[in-house]
Short mmCIF file of C-alpha atoms in Angstrom, two decimals:
data_model
loop_
_atom_site.label_atom_id
_atom_site.label_comp_id
_atom_site.label_asym_id
_atom_site.label_seq_id
_atom_site.Cartn_x
_atom_site.Cartn_y
_atom_site.Cartn_z
CA MET D 15 11.70 -27.06 -4.88
CA ARG D 16 8.82 -25.14 -3.35
CA GLN D 17 6.52 -27.30 -0.90
CA ARG D 18 2.85 -26.24 -0.52
CA PHE D 19 3.00 -27.15 3.10
CA ASN D 20 4.52 -29.40 5.68
CA ALA D 21 2.85 -32.68 4.78
CA GLN D 22 4.93 -34.60 7.44
CA LEU D 23 4.09 -33.58 11.00
CA ARG D 24 7.05 -32.90 13.28
CA ILE D 25 7.15 -34.08 16.94
CA GLY D 26 4.98 -31.77 18.86
CA SER D 27 2.99 -30.46 16.08
CA THR D 28 -0.85 -30.38 15.93
CA PRO D 29 -2.73 -30.94 12.58
CA ILE D 30 -4.12 -27.50 11.54
CA SER D 31 -7.52 -28.61 11.29
CA GLU D 32 -7.37 -29.72 15.06
CA ILE D 33 -5.80 -26.51 16.36
CA LYS D 34 -7.93 -24.88 19.07
CA ILE D 35 -8.53 -21.19 18.59
CA PRO D 36 -9.41 -19.17 21.77
CA LEU D 37 -13.09 -18.40 21.45
CA ASN D 38 -13.25 -15.63 24.06
CA SER D 39 -10.23 -13.54 23.25
CA ARG D 40 -10.78 -9.94 22.25
CA ASP D 41 -7.59 -9.73 20.43
CA GLU D 42 -7.80 -9.19 16.60
CA PHE D 43 -5.45 -12.14 15.70
CA PRO D 44 -7.77 -15.14 16.61
CA PRO D 45 -10.39 -14.40 13.97
CA TYR D 46 -7.82 -14.22 11.27
CA LEU D 47 -6.39 -17.56 12.32
CA ARG D 48 -9.81 -19.06 12.47
CA THR D 49 -10.34 -18.13 8.86
CA VAL D 50 -6.90 -19.60 7.85
CA GLN D 51 -7.90 -22.74 9.57
CA GLU D 52 -11.29 -22.97 7.74
CA ILE D 53 -9.54 -22.39 4.32
CA TYR D 54 -7.11 -25.16 5.16
CA LYS D 55 -9.97 -27.53 5.98
CA ASP D 56 -11.55 -26.80 2.55
CA SER D 57 -9.19 -28.68 0.15
CA GLN D 58 -10.83 -26.83 -2.85
CA LEU D 59 -10.24 -23.36 -1.29
CA SER D 60 -6.82 -24.16 -0.04
CA GLY D 61 -5.78 -25.66 -3.14
CA ASP D 62 -6.94 -22.53 -5.19
CA VAL D 63 -5.04 -20.26 -2.71
CA LEU D 64 -1.88 -22.27 -3.01
CA ASP D 65 -2.16 -22.43 -6.73
CA LEU D 66 -2.24 -18.62 -6.83
CA VAL D 67 0.52 -18.19 -4.46
CA GLU D 68 2.65 -20.56 -6.42
CA LYS D 69 2.05 -18.78 -9.53
CA ALA D 70 3.08 -15.48 -7.93
CA VAL D 71 6.25 -16.61 -6.26
CA CYS D 72 7.62 -19.13 -8.66
CA LYS D 73 7.37 -17.25 -11.98
CA LYS D 74 11.07 -17.76 -12.95
CA ASN D 75 11.93 -21.25 -11.83
CA THR D 76 9.45 -23.57 -10.19
CA LYS D 77 12.26 -25.86 -9.13
CA ASP D 78 14.02 -23.32 -6.91
CA GLY D 79 12.90 -21.53 -3.86
CA ARG D 80 14.17 -19.44 -1.03
CA PRO D 81 14.98 -21.79 1.89
CA GLY D 82 12.64 -22.19 4.86
CA MET D 83 9.24 -21.05 3.50
CA ASN D 84 6.66 -23.15 1.96
CA LEU D 85 3.61 -21.58 0.01
CA TRP D 86 1.32 -22.03 3.05
CA SER D 87 3.71 -20.13 5.41
CA ILE D 88 3.83 -17.16 2.76
CA PHE D 89 0.12 -16.85 2.68
CA VAL D 90 -0.41 -17.05 6.42
CA LEU D 91 2.49 -14.68 7.33
CA ALA D 92 1.53 -12.10 4.70
CA GLY D 93 -1.95 -11.63 6.17
CA ALA D 94 -0.78 -11.81 9.64
CA ARG D 95 1.38 -8.57 9.17
CA MET D 96 -1.54 -6.65 8.04
CA CYS D 97 -4.07 -8.15 10.37
CA LEU D 98 -1.87 -6.99 13.27
CA LYS D 99 -0.82 -3.74 11.52
CA THR D 100 2.72 -4.40 12.34
CA ASP D 101 6.16 -4.89 10.68
CA TYR D 102 8.15 -7.89 9.44
CA ASP D 103 10.21 -7.88 12.71
CA ARG D 104 7.28 -8.62 14.86
CA VAL D 105 5.88 -11.28 12.28
CA HIS D 106 9.37 -12.88 12.59
CA TYR D 107 9.24 -12.94 16.30
CA LEU D 108 5.71 -14.48 16.33
CA SER D 109 6.60 -17.08 13.82
CA VAL D 110 9.48 -18.20 16.21
CA HIS D 111 7.91 -17.68 19.80
CA ASP D 112 4.01 -17.67 19.21
CA GLY D 113 2.77 -21.27 19.51
CA LEU D 114 -0.53 -20.84 17.88
CA LEU D 115 0.77 -19.18 14.77
CA ARG D 116 3.68 -21.81 14.55
CA GLN D 117 1.03 -24.47 14.60
CA MET D 118 -0.94 -22.68 11.85
CA ILE D 119 2.10 -22.83 9.56
CA GLY D 120 2.82 -26.35 10.36
CA PHE D 121 5.63 -26.09 12.83
CA SER D 122 5.93 -27.41 16.45
CA ASP D 123 4.71 -25.21 19.12
CA THR D 124 6.87 -26.82 21.95
CA PHE D 125 10.31 -27.44 20.32
CA ILE D 126 10.71 -23.76 19.25
CA LYS D 127 14.34 -24.30 17.93
CA ASP D 128 13.38 -27.04 15.48
CA LYS D 129 12.50 -24.61 12.74
CA GLU D 130 12.99 -20.87 12.17
CA ILE D 131 12.31 -18.56 9.34
CA SER D 132 14.62 -15.54 9.13
CA CYS D 133 13.09 -12.02 8.95
CA GLN D 134 14.68 -11.33 5.64
CA THR D 135 13.33 -14.67 4.15
CA ILE D 136 9.72 -13.59 5.17
CA LYS D 137 10.20 -10.24 3.67
CA ASP D 138 11.65 -11.51 0.34
CA ASN D 139 8.93 -14.21 0.00
CA VAL D 140 5.92 -12.08 0.94
CA GLY D 141 7.21 -9.37 -1.40
CA LEU D 142 6.87 -11.69 -4.31
CA LEU D 143 2.96 -11.45 -4.31
CA ASP D 144 1.59 -9.16 -6.90
CA ASP D 145 -1.50 -7.30 -7.31
CA GLU D 146 -3.21 -9.61 -9.77
CA SER D 147 -2.61 -12.72 -7.77
CA LEU D 148 -3.82 -10.95 -4.54
CA LYS D 149 -7.16 -10.16 -6.24
CA LYS D 150 -7.70 -13.64 -7.27
CA ILE D 151 -6.85 -14.75 -3.65
CA ASN D 152 -9.34 -12.33 -2.33
CA ASP D 153 -11.97 -13.89 -4.68
CA VAL D 154 -11.26 -17.24 -3.11
CA VAL D 155 -11.67 -15.73 0.23
CA LEU D 156 -14.94 -14.13 -0.69
CA LYS D 157 -16.25 -17.58 -1.90
CA LEU D 158 -15.96 -18.76 1.82
CA GLY D 159 -17.46 -15.48 3.20
CA HIS D 160 -20.59 -15.61 0.76
CA ARG D 161 -20.93 -19.23 1.53
CA LEU D 162 -21.25 -18.43 5.18
CA PHE D 163 -23.27 -15.10 5.03
CA LYS D 164 -25.69 -15.63 2.13
CA GLN D 165 -29.22 -16.88 3.00
CA ASP D 166 -29.09 -18.79 -0.32
CA GLU D 167 -26.56 -19.17 -2.95
CA ASN D 168 -28.59 -17.07 -5.43
CA GLU D 169 -28.72 -14.08 -3.18
CA GLU D 170 -27.78 -11.03 -5.01
CA LEU D 171 -25.29 -8.41 -3.81
CA PHE D 172 -25.89 -4.77 -2.99
CA ILE D 173 -22.53 -2.90 -3.75
CA LYS D 174 -21.19 0.29 -2.04
CA ALA D 175 -18.43 2.08 -3.52
CA ASP D 176 -16.23 4.88 -2.15
CA SER D 177 -12.54 5.96 -2.05
CA PHE D 178 -9.85 6.87 0.51
CA VAL D 179 -6.28 7.79 0.39
CA THR D 180 -3.50 5.56 1.54
CA GLU D 181 -0.65 7.61 2.23
CA SER D 182 3.04 7.04 0.99
CA ASN D 183 5.74 6.86 3.55
CA VAL D 184 7.10 10.26 2.79
CA HIS D 185 7.78 13.58 4.46
CA PHE D 186 5.96 16.64 3.58
CA PRO D 187 7.76 17.88 0.17
CA THR D 188 9.14 21.28 -0.54
CA ASP D 189 11.47 22.03 -3.44
CA TYR D 190 14.45 22.62 -1.23
CA ASN D 191 13.99 19.67 1.11
CA LEU D 192 13.72 17.34 -2.04
CA LEU D 193 16.92 18.92 -3.27
CA TRP D 194 18.63 18.12 0.05
CA ASP D 195 17.50 14.50 -0.30
CA SER D 196 18.82 14.29 -3.77
CA LEU D 197 22.23 15.78 -2.75
CA ARG D 198 22.64 13.48 0.28
CA LYS D 199 21.83 10.47 -1.68
CA CYS D 200 24.38 11.29 -4.34
CA LEU D 201 27.01 11.40 -1.70
CA ASP D 202 25.71 8.04 -0.26
CA MET D 203 26.02 6.51 -3.67
CA ILE D 204 29.42 7.85 -4.03
CA ARG D 205 30.44 6.33 -0.67
CA LYS D 206 29.27 3.02 -1.75
CA LEU D 207 31.51 3.37 -4.87
CA MET D 208 34.36 4.10 -2.79
CA LEU D 209 33.76 1.20 -0.57
CA SER D 210 33.50 -1.08 -3.55
CA ASP D 211 36.68 0.26 -5.22
CA PRO D 212 39.24 1.91 -2.80
CA THR D 213 41.17 3.30 -5.76
CA ILE D 214 38.61 5.99 -6.37
CA GLU D 215 39.92 9.45 -5.62
CA GLY D 216 38.62 13.03 -5.40
CA TRP D 217 36.20 12.71 -2.58
CA ARG D 218 38.65 13.20 0.57
CA LYS D 219 36.22 15.99 1.68
CA ILE D 220 33.08 14.13 1.18
CA ASN D 221 31.93 14.56 4.79
CA LYS D 222 32.56 18.26 4.55
CA TRP D 223 30.22 18.38 1.47
CA ARG D 224 27.49 16.80 3.16
CA LYS D 225 27.76 18.95 6.37
CA GLU D 226 27.92 22.25 4.28
CA CYS D 227 24.87 21.17 2.08
CA LYS D 228 22.89 20.39 5.20
CA ARG D 229 23.90 23.55 7.06
CA LEU D 230 22.75 25.74 4.23
CA TYR D 231 19.52 23.67 3.71
CA LEU D 232 18.83 24.32 7.42
CA ILE D 233 19.52 28.08 7.14
CA LEU D 234 17.03 28.34 4.24
CA THR D 235 14.46 26.36 6.17
CA ARG D 236 14.76 28.73 9.15
CA ALA D 237 14.58 31.72 6.99
CA GLN D 238 11.35 30.59 5.32
CA ALA D 239 9.74 29.79 8.61
CA SER D 240 10.95 33.23 10.19
CA LYS D 241 8.89 36.34 10.35
CA GLY D 242 9.53 40.04 10.61
CA LYS D 243 11.31 42.70 8.85
CA GLY D 244 13.72 41.79 6.13
CA LYS D 245 12.46 38.20 5.66
CA GLU D 246 12.57 38.50 1.88
CA GLU D 247 16.35 39.54 1.95
CA ARG D 248 17.18 36.68 4.22
CA VAL D 249 15.40 34.10 2.11
CA ALA D 250 16.95 35.38 -1.00
CA LYS D 251 20.56 35.21 0.43
CA ALA D 252 19.87 31.73 1.96
CA VAL D 253 18.57 30.47 -1.42
CA ASN D 254 21.45 31.80 -3.38
CA GLU D 255 23.98 30.24 -1.02
CA TYR D 256 22.25 26.84 -1.04
CA LEU D 257 21.87 26.79 -4.88
CA GLU D 258 25.65 27.84 -5.20
CA ILE D 259 26.77 24.83 -3.31
CA ALA D 260 24.26 22.44 -4.93
CA ARG D 261 25.31 23.63 -8.36
CA LYS D 262 29.02 23.09 -7.41
CA LEU D 263 28.35 19.54 -6.08
CA THR D 264 26.26 18.53 -9.11
CA PHE D 265 29.00 19.82 -11.46
CA LYS D 266 31.60 17.81 -9.60
CA ILE D 267 29.65 14.69 -9.57
CA GLU D 268 28.97 15.09 -13.26
CA ASN D 269 32.90 15.27 -13.93
CA PHE D 270 33.48 12.48 -11.68
CA VAL D 271 31.19 10.10 -13.59
CA MET D 272 32.46 11.25 -17.01
CA GLN D 273 36.14 10.98 -16.10
CA ASN D 274 36.38 7.74 -14.33
CA ASP D 275 36.26 3.97 -15.48
CA PHE D 276 33.94 1.95 -13.40
CA ASN D 277 33.53 -1.87 -13.01
CA TYR D 278 29.90 -1.84 -14.43
CA ALA D 279 29.64 -5.50 -13.81
CA LYS D 280 30.04 -4.91 -10.00
CA GLN D 281 28.95 -1.16 -9.64
CA GLU D 282 26.14 -0.93 -12.28
CA SER D 283 23.22 -0.57 -9.74
CA ILE D 284 25.13 2.01 -7.73
CA LEU D 285 25.92 3.99 -10.79
CA LEU D 286 22.33 3.98 -11.95
CA ASN D 287 21.11 5.06 -8.48
CA LEU D 288 23.90 8.03 -8.61
CA LEU D 289 22.66 9.16 -12.01
CA TYR D 290 19.10 9.07 -10.92
CA PHE D 291 19.70 11.17 -7.89
CA HIS D 292 21.82 13.41 -9.78
CA GLY D 293 19.06 14.09 -12.13
CA MET D 294 16.73 14.74 -9.32
CA ALA D 295 19.13 17.33 -7.83
CA ALA D 296 19.53 19.07 -11.32
CA LYS D 297 15.66 19.16 -11.42
CA HIS D 298 15.20 20.57 -7.99
CA ILE D 299 17.81 23.21 -8.37
CA ASP D 300 15.94 24.49 -11.37
CA LEU D 301 12.59 24.37 -9.51
CA VAL D 302 13.99 26.07 -6.32
CA ASN D 303 15.48 28.81 -8.61
CA ARG D 304 12.16 29.33 -10.49
CA ARG D 305 9.94 29.35 -7.49
CA LEU D 306 12.07 31.24 -4.79
CA ILE D 307 14.26 33.58 -7.00
CA LEU D 308 12.08 34.17 -10.11
CA ASN D 309 8.80 33.97 -8.17
CA GLU D 310 7.27 31.66 -10.86
CA THR D 311 4.30 29.32 -10.13
CA ILE D 312 5.40 25.79 -10.82
CA PRO D 313 2.90 23.64 -12.86
CA THR D 314 1.49 20.60 -11.09
CA HIS D 315 2.82 18.30 -13.84
CA GLU D 316 6.36 19.44 -13.17
CA LYS D 317 6.23 18.74 -9.45
CA ILE D 318 7.59 15.53 -7.68
CA PHE D 319 6.47 14.98 -4.21
CA SER D 320 9.01 12.35 -3.28
CA ILE D 321 12.32 11.32 -5.04
CA PHE D 322 11.90 7.87 -3.32
CA GLU D 323 8.16 7.08 -3.83
CA THR D 324 7.79 8.83 -7.23
CA TYR D 325 4.24 7.42 -7.58
CA THR D 326 3.00 9.75 -4.82
CA GLU D 327 0.19 12.21 -5.51
CA TRP D 328 -0.84 15.38 -3.86
CA ILE D 329 -4.58 14.76 -3.04
CA THR D 330 -6.86 17.41 -1.63
CA LYS D 331 -10.37 16.17 -1.05
CA GLY D 332 -11.79 19.30 0.45
CA LYS D 333 -11.63 18.10 4.08
CA MET D 334 -10.58 20.31 6.94
CA ARG D 335 -8.49 17.53 8.47
CA PRO D 336 -6.36 16.39 6.75
CA ASN D 337 -6.53 19.07 4.07
CA VAL D 338 -3.81 17.39 1.98
CA GLU D 339 -2.85 13.83 1.63
CA LEU D 340 0.29 12.37 0.00
CA GLY D 341 -0.38 8.98 -1.46
CA LYS D 342 -2.73 7.25 -3.79
CA ARG D 343 -6.50 7.23 -3.89
CA VAL D 344 -7.79 3.55 -3.42
CA ASN D 345 -11.30 2.83 -4.68
CA ILE D 346 -13.03 0.05 -2.65
CA SER D 347 -16.40 -1.73 -3.13
CA THR D 348 -18.25 -3.58 -0.28
CA ASP D 349 -21.25 -5.75 -0.22
CA GLN D 350 -24.17 -5.99 2.27
CA PHE D 351 -22.11 -8.34 4.36
CA HIS D 352 -19.31 -5.59 4.78
CA LEU D 353 -16.85 -7.69 2.72
CA ILE D 354 -14.67 -5.95 0.27
CA VAL D 355 -15.44 -7.40 -3.16
CA ASP D 356 -13.20 -5.21 -5.32
CA TRP D 357 -10.33 -2.51 -4.94
CA GLU D 358 -8.51 -0.50 -7.43
CA ILE D 359 -5.73 2.10 -7.00
CA ALA D 360 -6.49 5.31 -9.05
CA ASP D 361 -3.49 6.73 -10.95
CA HIS D 362 -4.36 10.43 -11.34
CA THR D 363 -7.88 9.32 -11.91
CA ALA D 364 -10.98 10.97 -10.49
CA ASP D 365 -13.66 8.81 -8.70
CA VAL D 366 -16.23 9.26 -11.57
CA ASP D 367 -13.91 8.03 -14.11
CA MET D 368 -13.41 4.70 -12.09
CA LEU D 369 -17.13 3.98 -11.93
CA LEU D 370 -17.61 2.24 -15.40
CA PRO D 371 -14.47 -0.03 -15.22
CA LEU D 372 -15.55 -0.97 -11.57
CA VAL D 373 -19.14 -2.08 -12.71
CA ASP D 374 -17.63 -3.89 -15.61
CA ARG D 375 -15.48 -5.94 -13.30
CA LEU D 376 -18.30 -6.59 -10.91
CA ILE D 377 -21.04 -7.77 -13.26
CA THR D 378 -18.66 -10.29 -14.67
CA LYS D 379 -18.10 -11.90 -11.19
CA PHE D 380 -21.20 -11.48 -9.23
CA LYS D 381 -25.02 -11.06 -9.44
CA ILE D 382 -25.77 -7.49 -8.41
CA LYS D 383 -29.11 -6.18 -7.41
CA GLY D 384 -27.96 -2.43 -6.52
CA LEU D 385 -25.05 -0.11 -6.37
CA SER D 386 -24.70 3.03 -4.23
CA ALA D 387 -21.97 5.72 -4.33
CA ASP D 388 -21.49 9.21 -3.29
CA LYS D 389 -21.81 12.42 -5.36
CA GLY D 390 -18.27 12.30 -6.34
CA TYR D 391 -19.09 9.38 -8.81
CA PHE D 392 -22.03 11.00 -10.46
CA LYS D 393 -22.39 11.51 -14.20
CA LYS D 394 -25.62 11.24 -15.80
CA GLU D 395 -24.61 9.33 -18.88
CA TYR D 396 -22.68 6.70 -16.65
CA LYS D 397 -25.66 6.42 -14.34
CA ASP D 398 -28.10 5.74 -17.14
CA LEU D 399 -25.69 3.19 -18.75
CA ILE D 400 -25.16 1.25 -15.51
CA ALA D 401 -28.97 1.15 -14.99
CA LEU D 402 -29.23 -1.00 -17.95
CA PHE D 403 -27.15 -3.85 -16.12
CA ILE D 404 -28.13 -3.11 -12.42
CA PRO D 405 -31.78 -2.51 -11.28
CA GLN D 406 -31.20 -0.02 -8.52
CA VAL D 407 -28.42 2.63 -8.94
CA VAL D 408 -28.07 5.13 -6.08
CA ILE D 409 -25.82 7.94 -6.90
CA PRO D 410 -26.99 11.35 -5.59
CA LYS D 411 -26.58 14.15 -8.21
CA LYS D 412 -24.13 17.18 -7.60
CA GLY D 413 -25.65 20.59 -7.55
CA LYS D 414 -29.25 21.67 -8.31
CA LEU D 415 -31.83 19.01 -8.85
CA SER D 416 -34.56 19.06 -11.61
CA ALA D 417 -38.15 18.04 -10.70
CA SER D 418 -37.63 14.48 -11.94
CA GLU D 419 -34.34 14.18 -10.09
CA LYS D 420 -35.86 15.39 -6.83
CA GLU D 421 -38.73 12.92 -7.26
CA GLU D 422 -36.09 10.19 -7.81
CA GLU D 423 -34.15 10.89 -4.77
CA SER D 424 -37.12 11.33 -2.45
CA ASP D 425 -38.16 7.83 -3.28
CA PRO D 426 -38.16 5.69 -0.20
CA LEU D 427 -36.07 3.08 -1.76
CA PHE D 428 -33.51 5.53 -3.00
CA TYR D 429 -33.43 7.28 0.39
CA LYS D 430 -33.03 4.16 2.38
CA ALA D 431 -30.31 2.86 0.22
CA HIS D 432 -28.48 6.22 0.45
CA GLN D 433 -28.85 6.25 4.15
CA LYS D 434 -27.12 2.71 4.32
CA HIS D 435 -24.12 3.84 2.16
CA SER D 436 -22.55 5.49 5.04
CA ALA D 437 -21.70 2.09 6.44
CA ILE D 438 -18.81 1.84 3.94
CA GLU D 439 -17.11 4.72 6.04
CA SER D 440 -16.76 2.28 8.99
CA ASN D 441 -15.34 -0.40 6.57
CA ILE D 442 -12.77 2.17 5.52
CA ASN D 443 -11.96 3.02 9.10
CA GLU D 444 -11.33 -0.65 9.80
CA LEU D 445 -9.10 -0.80 6.86
CA GLU D 446 -6.99 1.81 8.04
CA HIS D 447 -6.77 -0.09 11.40
CA ARG D 448 -5.37 -3.03 9.21
CA GLY D 449 -2.65 -0.61 8.09
CA LEU D 450 -4.00 0.96 5.06
CA GLY D 451 -3.87 4.48 6.41
CA ARG D 452 -0.12 4.70 5.59
CA CYS D 453 1.86 2.22 3.46
CA LYS D 454 5.27 1.26 4.97
CA ASP D 455 6.54 -0.67 1.94
CA LYS D 456 8.73 0.75 -0.66
CA GLY D 457 7.99 1.31 -4.44
CA TYR D 458 4.78 1.18 -6.41
CA ASP D 459 4.89 -2.60 -6.54
CA GLY D 460 5.28 -2.60 -2.77
CA PHE D 461 2.35 -0.24 -2.34
CA ARG D 462 0.06 -2.38 -4.58
CA GLU D 463 0.90 -5.51 -2.65
CA TYR D 464 0.47 -3.70 0.73
CA ILE D 465 -3.12 -2.62 -0.30
CA GLY D 466 -3.99 -6.11 -1.55
CA VAL D 467 -2.68 -7.94 1.45
CA GLY D 468 -4.51 -5.39 3.67
CA VAL D 469 -7.80 -6.01 2.11
CA ILE D 470 -7.50 -9.84 2.22
CA ALA D 471 -6.57 -9.60 5.97
CA TYR D 472 -9.70 -7.29 6.56
CA ASN D 473 -11.88 -9.95 4.83
CA MET D 474 -10.38 -12.82 6.68
CA LYS D 475 -10.67 -11.18 10.04
CA ARG D 476 -14.37 -10.30 9.36
CA ILE D 477 -15.13 -13.98 8.26
CA GLY D 478 -13.20 -15.20 11.40
CA GLU D 479 -15.33 -13.18 13.82
CA TYR D 480 -18.39 -14.92 12.24
CA LEU D 481 -16.85 -18.28 12.55
CA LEU D 482 -15.84 -17.88 16.15
CA LYS D 483 -19.45 -16.83 17.04
CA LEU D 484 -20.67 -20.06 15.24
CA ASP D 485 -18.12 -22.06 17.35
CA GLN D 486 -19.49 -20.43 20.38
CA GLY D 487 -23.05 -21.17 19.54
CA LEU D 488 -24.04 -17.44 19.51
CA ILE D 489 -25.42 -17.53 16.02
CA LYS D 490 -26.93 -20.14 13.79
CA GLN D 491 -25.28 -20.81 10.40
CA SER D 492 -27.40 -19.62 7.36
CA ALA D 493 -29.20 -22.34 5.53
#
């Protein structure tokens, strides 16, 4: 059964509320651990967090659980990975050999061998957190932050909204390298089938198929990159040879699947993957032929930018560097204390279309005195509607201004709020330092969980910096 945390202290363990966090360290980890400690001290906050973690990880059966991880450890180690912008291997190392982190998850800091969580266990458990639960956990963290930062509990928030791109962990896509990805993964799945069933025949030359596909793919890549006389002929020849072997291989795979009896109970997942990659190969054979042989322009809705991370979008924001980003647009909202109060992942949605749902979420949770955004969020109808619920709406208009709009945007209050809006860019930069520049997790669910944990780690680090200053006596706590 899942435990919330280790209620019984081990020999050499220190109660979490009594752990001494280094005050003068310039490392980014102590502020995060200080916030973890503060949440633990508050029974209401820690109870709310653990309820949400339990709901996320114990959906199917609350009586069973993966060995070695309680709910508190999941919460602490999930944020630790994003705070340090690292991977699960380093988190595993720290959970075994870092005394301060071990104390924070309830283990002994002296007898290192008394308890160890495997790397795979950490990965499996943290991966169970979902987007909805993480947003609720962030609300609990915000309660602590606003309690510390607000001058009084009735202080209203001024919200700044902006978006940035978190890139998927993919290579730059072309039709022919995606075709190569599809072909090699088909062969990988066939190799897995052969390992699971040694009686499978017909693939004695599987290594030769792979080498030949790769050879012709590289020839096409070099021909495309080459310059000089006769380039068109070299490219056409390379494309035809590449497509010929790709068609032969996909035809052979199709016959192989149709003519064999498989053990579906044992090989179902491998076969499903094989069929998926075979379909991707067929699709990209068609795209390569249309684009490079027939010289067609492929419509955007037909393109796929990764056969692995299929949610990936091609995003052009008009910047010089980078001029193209491959991932998802993430819309964030920060308050005057630089805490992130809301985030949303855009699914082929422009910034302006995310504004009304954002305001709807915010006004149900917070008292808001103002909202600022950049020109990408402007739409007169939306701005007028939002003004009915939020007193000050600061969204500059795109294009030419009318006389009344010039007067509005030259107002000192509007100008001052618009100048302060640029602070959100530093918040975005720090988020990228928490790992949100590029997602290393797999799948769209993994992408959403990665963003959510990154935002929570950002908020906890910012709160922790304030708490450490309080501990040092550098600032006085708000009344």
